[in-house]
mmCIF file of C-alpha atoms in Angstrom:
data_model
loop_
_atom_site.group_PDB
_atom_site.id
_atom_site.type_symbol
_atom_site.label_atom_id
_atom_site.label_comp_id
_atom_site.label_asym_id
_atom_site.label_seq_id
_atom_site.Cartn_x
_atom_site.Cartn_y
_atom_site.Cartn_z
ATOM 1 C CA UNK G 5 -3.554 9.147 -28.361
ATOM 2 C CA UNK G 6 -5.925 7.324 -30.159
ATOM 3 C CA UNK G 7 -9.650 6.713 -28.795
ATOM 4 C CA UNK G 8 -9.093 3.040 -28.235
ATOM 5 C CA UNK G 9 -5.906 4.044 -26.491
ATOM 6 C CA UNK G 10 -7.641 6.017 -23.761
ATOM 7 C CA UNK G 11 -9.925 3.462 -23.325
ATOM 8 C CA UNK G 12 -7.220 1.317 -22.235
ATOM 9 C CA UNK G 13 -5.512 4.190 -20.029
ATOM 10 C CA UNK G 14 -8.674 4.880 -18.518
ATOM 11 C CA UNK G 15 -9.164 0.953 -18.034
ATOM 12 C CA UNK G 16 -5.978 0.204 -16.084
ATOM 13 C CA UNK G 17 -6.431 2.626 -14.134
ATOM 14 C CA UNK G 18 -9.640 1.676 -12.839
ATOM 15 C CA UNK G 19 -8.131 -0.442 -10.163
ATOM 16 C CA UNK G 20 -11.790 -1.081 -8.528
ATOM 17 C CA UNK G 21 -13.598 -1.984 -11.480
ATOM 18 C CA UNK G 22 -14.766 -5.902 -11.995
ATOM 19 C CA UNK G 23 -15.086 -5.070 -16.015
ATOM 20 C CA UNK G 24 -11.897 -5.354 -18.201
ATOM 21 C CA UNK G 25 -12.175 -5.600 -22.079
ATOM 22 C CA UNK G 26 -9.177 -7.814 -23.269
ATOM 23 C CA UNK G 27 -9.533 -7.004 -26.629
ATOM 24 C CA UNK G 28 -8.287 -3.290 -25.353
ATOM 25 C CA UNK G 29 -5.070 -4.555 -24.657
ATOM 26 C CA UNK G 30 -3.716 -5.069 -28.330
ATOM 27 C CA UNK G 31 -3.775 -0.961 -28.010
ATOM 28 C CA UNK G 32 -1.116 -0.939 -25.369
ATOM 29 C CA UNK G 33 1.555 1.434 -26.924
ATOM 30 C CA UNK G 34 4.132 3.402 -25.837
ATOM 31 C CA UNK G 35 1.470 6.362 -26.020
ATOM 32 C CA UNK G 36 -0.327 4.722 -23.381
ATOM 33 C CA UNK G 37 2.280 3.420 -20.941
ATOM 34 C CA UNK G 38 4.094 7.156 -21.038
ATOM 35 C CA UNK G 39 0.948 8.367 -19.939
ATOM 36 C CA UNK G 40 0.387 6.075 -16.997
ATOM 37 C CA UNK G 41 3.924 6.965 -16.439
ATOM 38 C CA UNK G 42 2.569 10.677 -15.979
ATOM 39 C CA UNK G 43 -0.121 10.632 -14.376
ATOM 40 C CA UNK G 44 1.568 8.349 -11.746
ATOM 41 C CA UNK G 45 -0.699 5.093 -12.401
ATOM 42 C CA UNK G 46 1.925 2.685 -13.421
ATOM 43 C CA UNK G 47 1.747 0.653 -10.053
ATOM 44 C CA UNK G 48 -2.277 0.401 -10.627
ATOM 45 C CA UNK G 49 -1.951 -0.573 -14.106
ATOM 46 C CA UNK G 50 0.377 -3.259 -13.213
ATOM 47 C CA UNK G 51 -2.343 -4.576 -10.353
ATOM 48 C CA UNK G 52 -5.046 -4.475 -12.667
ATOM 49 C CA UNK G 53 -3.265 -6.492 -15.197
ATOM 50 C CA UNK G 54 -1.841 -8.849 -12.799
ATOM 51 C CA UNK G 55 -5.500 -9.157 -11.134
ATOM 52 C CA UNK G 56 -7.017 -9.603 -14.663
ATOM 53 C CA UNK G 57 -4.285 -12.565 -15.086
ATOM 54 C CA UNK G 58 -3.381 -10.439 -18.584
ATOM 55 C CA UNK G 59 0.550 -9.712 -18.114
ATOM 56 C CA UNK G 60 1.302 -12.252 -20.528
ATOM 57 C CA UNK G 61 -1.073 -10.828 -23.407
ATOM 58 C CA UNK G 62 1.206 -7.489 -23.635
ATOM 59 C CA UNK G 63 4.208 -6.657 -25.022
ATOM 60 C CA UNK G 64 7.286 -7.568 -22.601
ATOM 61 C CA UNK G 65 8.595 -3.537 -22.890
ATOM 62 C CA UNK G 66 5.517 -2.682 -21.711
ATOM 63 C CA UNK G 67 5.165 -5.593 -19.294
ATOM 64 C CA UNK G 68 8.467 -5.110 -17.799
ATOM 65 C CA UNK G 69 8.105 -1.393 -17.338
ATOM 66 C CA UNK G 70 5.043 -1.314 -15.188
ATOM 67 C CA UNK G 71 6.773 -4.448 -13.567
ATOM 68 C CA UNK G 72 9.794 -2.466 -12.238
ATOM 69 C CA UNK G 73 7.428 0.603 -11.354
ATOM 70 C CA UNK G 74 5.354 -1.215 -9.196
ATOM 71 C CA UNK G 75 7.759 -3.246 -7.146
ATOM 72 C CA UNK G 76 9.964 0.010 -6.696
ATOM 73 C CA UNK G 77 6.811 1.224 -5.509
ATOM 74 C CA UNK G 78 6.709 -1.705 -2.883
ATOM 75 C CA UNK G 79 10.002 -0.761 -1.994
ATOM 76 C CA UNK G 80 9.944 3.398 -1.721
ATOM 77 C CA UNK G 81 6.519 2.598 -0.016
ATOM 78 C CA UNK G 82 8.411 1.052 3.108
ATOM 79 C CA UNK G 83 10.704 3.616 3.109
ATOM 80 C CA UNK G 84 7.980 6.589 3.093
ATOM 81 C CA UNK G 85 6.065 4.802 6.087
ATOM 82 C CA UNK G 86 9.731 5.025 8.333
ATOM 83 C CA UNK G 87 9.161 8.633 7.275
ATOM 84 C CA UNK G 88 5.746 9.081 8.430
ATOM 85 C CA UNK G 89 6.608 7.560 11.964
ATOM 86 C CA UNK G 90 9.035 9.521 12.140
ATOM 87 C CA UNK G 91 7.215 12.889 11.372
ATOM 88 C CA UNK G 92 4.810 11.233 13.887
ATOM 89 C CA UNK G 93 7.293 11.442 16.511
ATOM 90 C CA UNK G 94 8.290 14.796 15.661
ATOM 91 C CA UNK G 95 4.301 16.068 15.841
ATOM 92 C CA UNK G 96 3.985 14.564 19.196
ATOM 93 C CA UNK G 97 6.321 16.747 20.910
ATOM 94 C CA UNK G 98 5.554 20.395 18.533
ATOM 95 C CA UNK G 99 2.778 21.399 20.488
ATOM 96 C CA UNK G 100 0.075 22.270 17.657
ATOM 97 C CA UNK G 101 -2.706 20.311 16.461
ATOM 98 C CA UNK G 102 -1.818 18.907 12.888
ATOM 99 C CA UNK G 103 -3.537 16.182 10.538
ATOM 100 C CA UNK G 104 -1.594 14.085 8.186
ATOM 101 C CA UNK G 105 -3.173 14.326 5.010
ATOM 102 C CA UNK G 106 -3.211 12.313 1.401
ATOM 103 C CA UNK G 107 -0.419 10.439 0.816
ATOM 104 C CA UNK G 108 0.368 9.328 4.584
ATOM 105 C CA UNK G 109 -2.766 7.316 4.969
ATOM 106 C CA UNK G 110 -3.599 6.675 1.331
ATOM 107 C CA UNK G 111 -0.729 4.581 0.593
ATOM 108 C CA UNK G 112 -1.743 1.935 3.137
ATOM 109 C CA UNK G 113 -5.121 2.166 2.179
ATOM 110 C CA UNK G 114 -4.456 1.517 -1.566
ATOM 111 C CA UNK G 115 -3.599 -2.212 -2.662
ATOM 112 C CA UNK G 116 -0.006 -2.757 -2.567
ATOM 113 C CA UNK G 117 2.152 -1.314 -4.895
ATOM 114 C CA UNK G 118 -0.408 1.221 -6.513
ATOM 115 C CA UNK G 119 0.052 4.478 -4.537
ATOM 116 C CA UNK G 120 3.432 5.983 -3.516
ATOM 117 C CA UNK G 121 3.882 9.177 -2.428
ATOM 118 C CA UNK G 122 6.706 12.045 -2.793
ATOM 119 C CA UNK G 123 6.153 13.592 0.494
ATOM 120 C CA UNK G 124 4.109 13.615 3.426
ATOM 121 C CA UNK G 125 0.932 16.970 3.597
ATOM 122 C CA UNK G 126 0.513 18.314 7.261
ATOM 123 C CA UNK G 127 -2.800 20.796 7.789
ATOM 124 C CA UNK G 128 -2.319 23.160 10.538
ATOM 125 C CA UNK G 129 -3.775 26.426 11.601
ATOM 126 C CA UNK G 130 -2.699 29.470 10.201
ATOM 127 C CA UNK G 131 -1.255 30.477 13.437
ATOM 128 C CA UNK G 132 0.801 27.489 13.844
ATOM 129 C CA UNK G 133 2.830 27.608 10.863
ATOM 130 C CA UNK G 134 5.226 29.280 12.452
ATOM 131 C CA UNK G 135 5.668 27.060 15.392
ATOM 132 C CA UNK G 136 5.883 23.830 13.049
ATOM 133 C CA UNK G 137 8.567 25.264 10.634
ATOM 134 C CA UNK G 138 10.318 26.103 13.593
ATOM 135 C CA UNK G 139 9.862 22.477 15.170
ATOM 136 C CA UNK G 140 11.083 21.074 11.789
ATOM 137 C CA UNK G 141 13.878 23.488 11.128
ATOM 138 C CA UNK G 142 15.375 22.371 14.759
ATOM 139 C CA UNK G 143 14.834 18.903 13.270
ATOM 140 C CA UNK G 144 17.439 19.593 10.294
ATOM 141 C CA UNK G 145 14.652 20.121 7.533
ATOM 142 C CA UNK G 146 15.473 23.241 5.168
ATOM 143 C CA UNK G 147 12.707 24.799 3.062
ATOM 144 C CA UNK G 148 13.188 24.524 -0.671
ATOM 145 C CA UNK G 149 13.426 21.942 -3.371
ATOM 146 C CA UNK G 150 14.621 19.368 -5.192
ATOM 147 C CA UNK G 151 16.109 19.482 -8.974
ATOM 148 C CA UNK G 152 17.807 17.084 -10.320
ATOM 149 C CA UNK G 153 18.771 15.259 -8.051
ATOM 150 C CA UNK G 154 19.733 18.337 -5.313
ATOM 151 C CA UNK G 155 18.290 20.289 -2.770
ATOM 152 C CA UNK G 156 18.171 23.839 -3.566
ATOM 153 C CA UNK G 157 17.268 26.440 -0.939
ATOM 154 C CA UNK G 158 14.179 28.617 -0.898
ATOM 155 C CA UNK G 159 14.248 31.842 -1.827
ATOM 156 C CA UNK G 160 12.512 34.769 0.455
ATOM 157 C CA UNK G 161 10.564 35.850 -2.327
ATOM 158 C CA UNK G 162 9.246 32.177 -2.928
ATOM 159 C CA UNK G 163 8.831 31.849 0.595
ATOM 160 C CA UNK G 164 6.217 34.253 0.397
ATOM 161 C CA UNK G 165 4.732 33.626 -2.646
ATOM 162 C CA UNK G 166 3.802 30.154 -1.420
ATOM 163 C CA UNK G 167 1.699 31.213 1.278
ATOM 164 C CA UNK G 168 -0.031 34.185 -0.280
ATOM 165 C CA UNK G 169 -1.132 32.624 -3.155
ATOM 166 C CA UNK G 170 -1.148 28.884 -2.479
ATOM 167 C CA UNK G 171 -2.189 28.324 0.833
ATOM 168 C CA UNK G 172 0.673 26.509 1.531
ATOM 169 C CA UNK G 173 4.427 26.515 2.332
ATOM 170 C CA UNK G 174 8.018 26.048 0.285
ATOM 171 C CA UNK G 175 8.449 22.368 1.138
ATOM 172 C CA UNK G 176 10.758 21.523 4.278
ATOM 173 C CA UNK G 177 12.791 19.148 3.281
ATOM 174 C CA UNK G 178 15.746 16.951 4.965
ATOM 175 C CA UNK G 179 18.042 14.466 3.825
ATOM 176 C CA UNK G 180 17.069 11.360 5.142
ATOM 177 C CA UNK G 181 18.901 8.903 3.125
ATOM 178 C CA UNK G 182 16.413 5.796 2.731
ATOM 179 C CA UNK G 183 15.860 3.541 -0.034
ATOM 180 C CA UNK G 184 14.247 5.043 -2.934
ATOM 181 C CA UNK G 185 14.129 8.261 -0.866
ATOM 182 C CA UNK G 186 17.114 10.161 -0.333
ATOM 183 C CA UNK G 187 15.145 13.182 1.077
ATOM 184 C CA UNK G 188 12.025 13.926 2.959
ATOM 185 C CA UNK G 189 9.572 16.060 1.640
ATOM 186 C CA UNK G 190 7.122 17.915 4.004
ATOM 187 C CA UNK G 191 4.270 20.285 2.673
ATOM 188 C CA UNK G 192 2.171 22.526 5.258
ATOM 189 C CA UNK G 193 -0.944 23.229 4.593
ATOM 190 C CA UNK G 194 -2.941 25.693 5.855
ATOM 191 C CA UNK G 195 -5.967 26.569 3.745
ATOM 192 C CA UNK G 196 -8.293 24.792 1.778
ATOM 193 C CA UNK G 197 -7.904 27.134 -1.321
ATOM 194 C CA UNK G 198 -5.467 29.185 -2.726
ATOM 195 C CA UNK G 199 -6.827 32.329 -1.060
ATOM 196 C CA UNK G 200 -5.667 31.326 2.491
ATOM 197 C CA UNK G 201 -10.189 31.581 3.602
ATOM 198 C CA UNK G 202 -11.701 29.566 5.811
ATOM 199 C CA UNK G 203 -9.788 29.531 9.046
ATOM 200 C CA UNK G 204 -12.686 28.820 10.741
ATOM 201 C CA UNK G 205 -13.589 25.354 8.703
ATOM 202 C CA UNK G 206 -9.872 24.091 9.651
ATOM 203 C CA UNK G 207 -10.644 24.873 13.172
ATOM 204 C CA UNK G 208 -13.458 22.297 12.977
ATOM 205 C CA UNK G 209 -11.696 20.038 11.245
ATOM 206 C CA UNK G 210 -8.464 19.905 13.567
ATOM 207 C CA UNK G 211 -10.629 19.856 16.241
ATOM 208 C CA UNK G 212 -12.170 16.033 15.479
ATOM 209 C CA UNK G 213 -9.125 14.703 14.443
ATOM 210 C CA UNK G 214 -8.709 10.552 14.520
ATOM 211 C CA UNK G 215 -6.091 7.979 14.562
ATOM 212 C CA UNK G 216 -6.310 5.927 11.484
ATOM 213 C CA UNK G 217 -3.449 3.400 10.241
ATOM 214 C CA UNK G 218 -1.716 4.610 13.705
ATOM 215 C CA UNK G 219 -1.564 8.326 12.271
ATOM 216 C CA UNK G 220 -3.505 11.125 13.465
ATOM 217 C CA UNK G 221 -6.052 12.563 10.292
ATOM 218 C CA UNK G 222 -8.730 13.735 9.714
ATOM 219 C CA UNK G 223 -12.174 11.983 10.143
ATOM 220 C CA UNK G 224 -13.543 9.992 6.642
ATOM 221 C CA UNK G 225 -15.505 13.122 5.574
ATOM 222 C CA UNK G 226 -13.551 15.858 6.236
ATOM 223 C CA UNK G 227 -10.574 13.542 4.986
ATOM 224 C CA UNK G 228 -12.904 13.404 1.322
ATOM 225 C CA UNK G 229 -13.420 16.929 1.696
ATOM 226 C CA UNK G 230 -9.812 18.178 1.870
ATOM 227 C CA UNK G 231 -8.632 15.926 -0.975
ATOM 228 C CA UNK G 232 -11.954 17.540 -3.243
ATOM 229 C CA UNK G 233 -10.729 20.835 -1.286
ATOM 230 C CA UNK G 234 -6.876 20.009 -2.942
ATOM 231 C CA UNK G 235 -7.625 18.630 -6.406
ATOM 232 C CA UNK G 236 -10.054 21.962 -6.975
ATOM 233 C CA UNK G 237 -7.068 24.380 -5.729
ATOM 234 C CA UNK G 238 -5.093 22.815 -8.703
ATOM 235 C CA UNK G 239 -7.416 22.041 -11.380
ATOM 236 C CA UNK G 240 -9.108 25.260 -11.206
ATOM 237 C CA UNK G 241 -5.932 27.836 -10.685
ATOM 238 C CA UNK G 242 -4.061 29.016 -13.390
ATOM 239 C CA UNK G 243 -0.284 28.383 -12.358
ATOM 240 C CA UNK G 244 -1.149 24.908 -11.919
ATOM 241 C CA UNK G 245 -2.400 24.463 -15.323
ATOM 242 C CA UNK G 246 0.364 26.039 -16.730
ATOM 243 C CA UNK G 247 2.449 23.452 -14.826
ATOM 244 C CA UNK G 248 0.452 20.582 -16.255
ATOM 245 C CA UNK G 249 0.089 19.708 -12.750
ATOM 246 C CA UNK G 250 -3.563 20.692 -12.792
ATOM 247 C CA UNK G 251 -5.267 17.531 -14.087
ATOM 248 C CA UNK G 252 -2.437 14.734 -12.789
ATOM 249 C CA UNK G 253 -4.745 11.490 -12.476
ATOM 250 C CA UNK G 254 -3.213 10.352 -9.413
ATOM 251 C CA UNK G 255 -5.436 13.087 -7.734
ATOM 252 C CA UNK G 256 -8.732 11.876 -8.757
ATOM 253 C CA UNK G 257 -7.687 8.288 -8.114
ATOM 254 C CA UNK G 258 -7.651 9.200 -4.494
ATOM 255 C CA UNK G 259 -10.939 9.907 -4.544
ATOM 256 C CA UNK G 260 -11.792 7.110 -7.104
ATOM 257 C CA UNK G 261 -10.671 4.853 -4.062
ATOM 258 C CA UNK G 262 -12.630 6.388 -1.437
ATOM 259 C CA UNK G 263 -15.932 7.488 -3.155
ATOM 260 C CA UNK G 264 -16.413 4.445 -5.036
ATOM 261 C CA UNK G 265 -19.230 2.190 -3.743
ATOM 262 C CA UNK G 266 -20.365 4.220 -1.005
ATOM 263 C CA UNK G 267 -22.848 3.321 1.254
ATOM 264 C CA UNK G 268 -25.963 6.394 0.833
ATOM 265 C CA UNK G 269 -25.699 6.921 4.554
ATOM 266 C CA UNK G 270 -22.371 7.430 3.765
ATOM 267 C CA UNK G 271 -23.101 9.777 0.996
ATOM 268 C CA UNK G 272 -25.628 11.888 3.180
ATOM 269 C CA UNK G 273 -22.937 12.201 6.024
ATOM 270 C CA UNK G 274 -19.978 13.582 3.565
ATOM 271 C CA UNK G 275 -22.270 16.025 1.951
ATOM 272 C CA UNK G 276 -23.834 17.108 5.014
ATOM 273 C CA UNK G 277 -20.269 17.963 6.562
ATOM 274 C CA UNK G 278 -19.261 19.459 3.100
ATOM 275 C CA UNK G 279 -22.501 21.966 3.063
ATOM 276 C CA UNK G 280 -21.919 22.558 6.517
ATOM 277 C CA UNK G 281 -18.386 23.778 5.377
ATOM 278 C CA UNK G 282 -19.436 25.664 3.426
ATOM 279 C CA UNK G 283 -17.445 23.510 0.453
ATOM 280 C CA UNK G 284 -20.413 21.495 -1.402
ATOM 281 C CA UNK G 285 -19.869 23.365 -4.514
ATOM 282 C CA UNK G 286 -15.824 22.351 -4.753
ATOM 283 C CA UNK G 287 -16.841 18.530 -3.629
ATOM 284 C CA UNK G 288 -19.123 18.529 -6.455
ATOM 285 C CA UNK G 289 -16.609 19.943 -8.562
ATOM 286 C CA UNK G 290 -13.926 17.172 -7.392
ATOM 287 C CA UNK G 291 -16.596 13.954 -7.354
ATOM 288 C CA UNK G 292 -17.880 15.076 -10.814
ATOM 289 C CA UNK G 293 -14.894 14.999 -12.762
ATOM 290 C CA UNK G 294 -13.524 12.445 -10.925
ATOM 291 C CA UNK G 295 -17.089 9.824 -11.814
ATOM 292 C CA UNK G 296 -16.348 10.812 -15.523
ATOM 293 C CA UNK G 297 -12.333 10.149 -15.644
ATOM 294 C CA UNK G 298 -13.187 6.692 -13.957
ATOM 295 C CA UNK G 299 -16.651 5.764 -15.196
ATOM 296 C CA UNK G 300 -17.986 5.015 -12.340
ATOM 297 C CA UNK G 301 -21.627 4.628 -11.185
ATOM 298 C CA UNK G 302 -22.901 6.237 -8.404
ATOM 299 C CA UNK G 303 -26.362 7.243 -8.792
ATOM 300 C CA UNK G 304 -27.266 9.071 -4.948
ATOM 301 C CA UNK G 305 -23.454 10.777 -5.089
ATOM 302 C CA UNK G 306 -24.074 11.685 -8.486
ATOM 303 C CA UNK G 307 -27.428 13.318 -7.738
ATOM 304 C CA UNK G 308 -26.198 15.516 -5.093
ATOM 305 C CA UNK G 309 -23.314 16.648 -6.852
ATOM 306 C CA UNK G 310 -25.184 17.792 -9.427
ATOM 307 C CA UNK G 311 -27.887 20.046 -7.320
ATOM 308 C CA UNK G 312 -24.669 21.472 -5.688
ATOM 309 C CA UNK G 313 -23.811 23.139 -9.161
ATOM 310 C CA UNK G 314 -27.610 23.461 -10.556
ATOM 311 C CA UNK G 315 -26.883 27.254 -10.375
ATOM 312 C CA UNK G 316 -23.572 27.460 -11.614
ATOM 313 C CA UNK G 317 -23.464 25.650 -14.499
ATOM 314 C CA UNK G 318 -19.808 26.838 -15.267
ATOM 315 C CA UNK G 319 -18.120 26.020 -12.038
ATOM 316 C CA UNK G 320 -16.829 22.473 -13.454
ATOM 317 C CA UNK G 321 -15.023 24.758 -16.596
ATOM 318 C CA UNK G 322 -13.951 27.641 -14.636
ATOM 319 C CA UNK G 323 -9.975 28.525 -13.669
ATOM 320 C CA UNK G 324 -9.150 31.527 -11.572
ATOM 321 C CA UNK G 325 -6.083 33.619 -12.330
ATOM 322 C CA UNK G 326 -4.874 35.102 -8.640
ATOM 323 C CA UNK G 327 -2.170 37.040 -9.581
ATOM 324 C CA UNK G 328 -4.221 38.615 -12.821
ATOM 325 C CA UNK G 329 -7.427 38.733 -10.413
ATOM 326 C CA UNK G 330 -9.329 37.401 -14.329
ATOM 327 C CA UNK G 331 -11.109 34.135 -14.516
ATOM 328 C CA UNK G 332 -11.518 31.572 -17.741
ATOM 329 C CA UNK G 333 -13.436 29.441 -18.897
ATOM 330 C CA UNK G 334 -12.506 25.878 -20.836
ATOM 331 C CA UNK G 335 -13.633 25.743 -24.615
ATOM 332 C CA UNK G 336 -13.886 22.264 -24.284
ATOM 333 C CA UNK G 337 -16.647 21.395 -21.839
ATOM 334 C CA UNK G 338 -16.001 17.296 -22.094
ATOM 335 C CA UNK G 339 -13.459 16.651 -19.046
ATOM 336 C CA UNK G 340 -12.219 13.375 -20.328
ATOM 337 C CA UNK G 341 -11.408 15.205 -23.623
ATOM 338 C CA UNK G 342 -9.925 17.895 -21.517
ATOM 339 C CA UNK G 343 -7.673 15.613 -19.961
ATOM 340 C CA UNK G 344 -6.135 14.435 -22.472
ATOM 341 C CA UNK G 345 -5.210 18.117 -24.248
ATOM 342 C CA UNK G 346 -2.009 18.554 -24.375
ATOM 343 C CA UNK G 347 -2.340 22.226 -23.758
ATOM 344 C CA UNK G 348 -4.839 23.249 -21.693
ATOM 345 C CA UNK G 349 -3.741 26.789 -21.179
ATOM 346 C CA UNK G 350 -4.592 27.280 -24.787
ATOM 347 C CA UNK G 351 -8.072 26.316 -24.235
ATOM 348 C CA UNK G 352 -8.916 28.732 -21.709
ATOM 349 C CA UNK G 353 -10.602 31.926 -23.101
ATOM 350 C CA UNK G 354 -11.139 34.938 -20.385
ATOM 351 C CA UNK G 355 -14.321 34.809 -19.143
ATOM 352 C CA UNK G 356 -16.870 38.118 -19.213
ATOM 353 C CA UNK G 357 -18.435 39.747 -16.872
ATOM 354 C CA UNK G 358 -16.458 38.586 -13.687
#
């Protein structure tokens, strides 16, 4: 894309922001609305227009294709809430402690339309993974996934995979049949990186769980701190980047939402808990990138995110290879130019000395 054409991508997705350049929007091309398309932003670009009363001063293809999006959005999004409630249910009766993460309580906390999601995250305790599956395998869920259109069964091998080197399981999925959503998709989580560590830090964390939106989460910091936790484990591992799945903007739009206009009480609070976790370096690492993708202000967050990483000047341009124990560095150091590479895996170079 051209430079005035990221402008405008980064623009309409900045679905808090109270500036909006008009002129940007004789740059809306097909470049542009595939990548909102991408990234999973159509719904928000379609607010932002509609809030900036602009719909009328782009071209109808484009118009009428974030139209569509975001009331299908509307739509799946009623759908996906049965889903939760019923997961809810389900939880109630399993026995363990587990938080509904992300999607479950983002998607009511987003304006309408502008957040969907494709399945519902569950954080549990190591221990009681194997309780859960259990509890949703009696429900009728099956582990594996979906292509094209089909479930297709886990293998063991993948089975295994998942949870040694990505801290989570093979989805559980059953076929549910809904609107917009044939299947649900369930994802258990039970580490905050991909090296299954900190057992201890989910202990505290499951142990001062609230009820927010009528769902049982985690509390405001330790809900920031798991979605930092989550968008490092992908942007800074190496089969996620060769995915593309590493840098998807949807991710840093959650924390866009949540970060943005913080109080500094507020600020103090999320970084005490994240030091405390022993995680301040990965929430700088998520809040960082994030402030640049969305150009937003924040001088107190800002400041503390940057003493976080004072001595490791690196950490924002460094992806770890599990299976090759080697790390790498980015060649490009800019992370809004990074985002928009189109191969990132060819940017990495191995890093020395590590």
């Amino acid at each position: 894309m051209q430079k005035k054409e990221k402008e405008l991508f980064k623009q309409l997705c900045s679905f808090r922001s109270d500036r909006f350049d008009k002129e940007l929007l004789q740059h809306a091309s097909p470049a542009v609305l595939g990548h909102l398309f991408f990234n999973r932003m159509q719904g928000a670009a379609y607010s932002v227009l509609k809030k900036n009363e602009c719909l009328g001063a782009v071209n109808r293809e484009f118009r009428n294709s974030l139209k569509g999006a975001y009331e299908q959005n509307v739509e799946r999004n009623r759908s996906f809430f049965q889903c939760v409630r019923l997961l809810s249910g389900l939880l109630a009766q399993c026995g363990c402690s587990a938080a509904m993460l992300k999607g479950a309580l983002l998607c009511r906390l987003y304006p309408e339309g502008c957040r969907t999601a494709n399945d519902i995250d569950l954080l549990v305790h190591p221990r009681d993974v194997g309780l859960l599956g259990r509890a949703l395998s009696e429900a009728g869920f099956r582990q594996g996934n979906i292509r094209n259109g089909a479930f297709i069964p886990a293998a063991r091998r993948e089975i295994i995979e998942s949870k040694l080197t990505r801290g989570e399981t093979v989805p559980y999925i059953l076929e549910i049949g809904l609107p917009y959503m044939r299947f649900l998709e369930v994802d258990i989580n039970f580490s905050l990186d991909y090296k299954n560590s900190a057992p201890d830090v989910l202990e505290r964390m499951l142990n001062d769980t609230v009820v927010n939106e009528g769902i049982v989460t985690l509390n405001r910091s330790d809900f920031l701190i798991h979605l930092a936790c989550h968008l490092y484990k992908e942007a800074a591992t190496l089969p996620w980047v060769k995915m593309k799945r590493d840098m998807t903007l949807y991710k840093y739009a959650d924390l866009y939402l949540l970060l943005d206009r913080m109080s500094d009480s507020e600020i103090s609070e999320f970084f005490r808990c994240a030091e405390e976790r022993g995680l301040g370096k990965i929430c700088a690492f998520a809040i960082l990138q994030t402030a640049e993708l969305f150009d937003f202000k924040a001088p107190a967050l800002l400041t503390q995110a940057k003493e976080a990483l004072l001595e490791e000047k690196d950490f924002l341009h460094r992806v770890v290879s599990p299976g090759e124990k080697k790390t790498y560095l980015y060649r490009t150091r800019d992370i809004t130019e990074r985002f928009f590479l189109d191969d990132r895996v060819s940017d990495l170079q191995e890093e020395d000395g590590r």
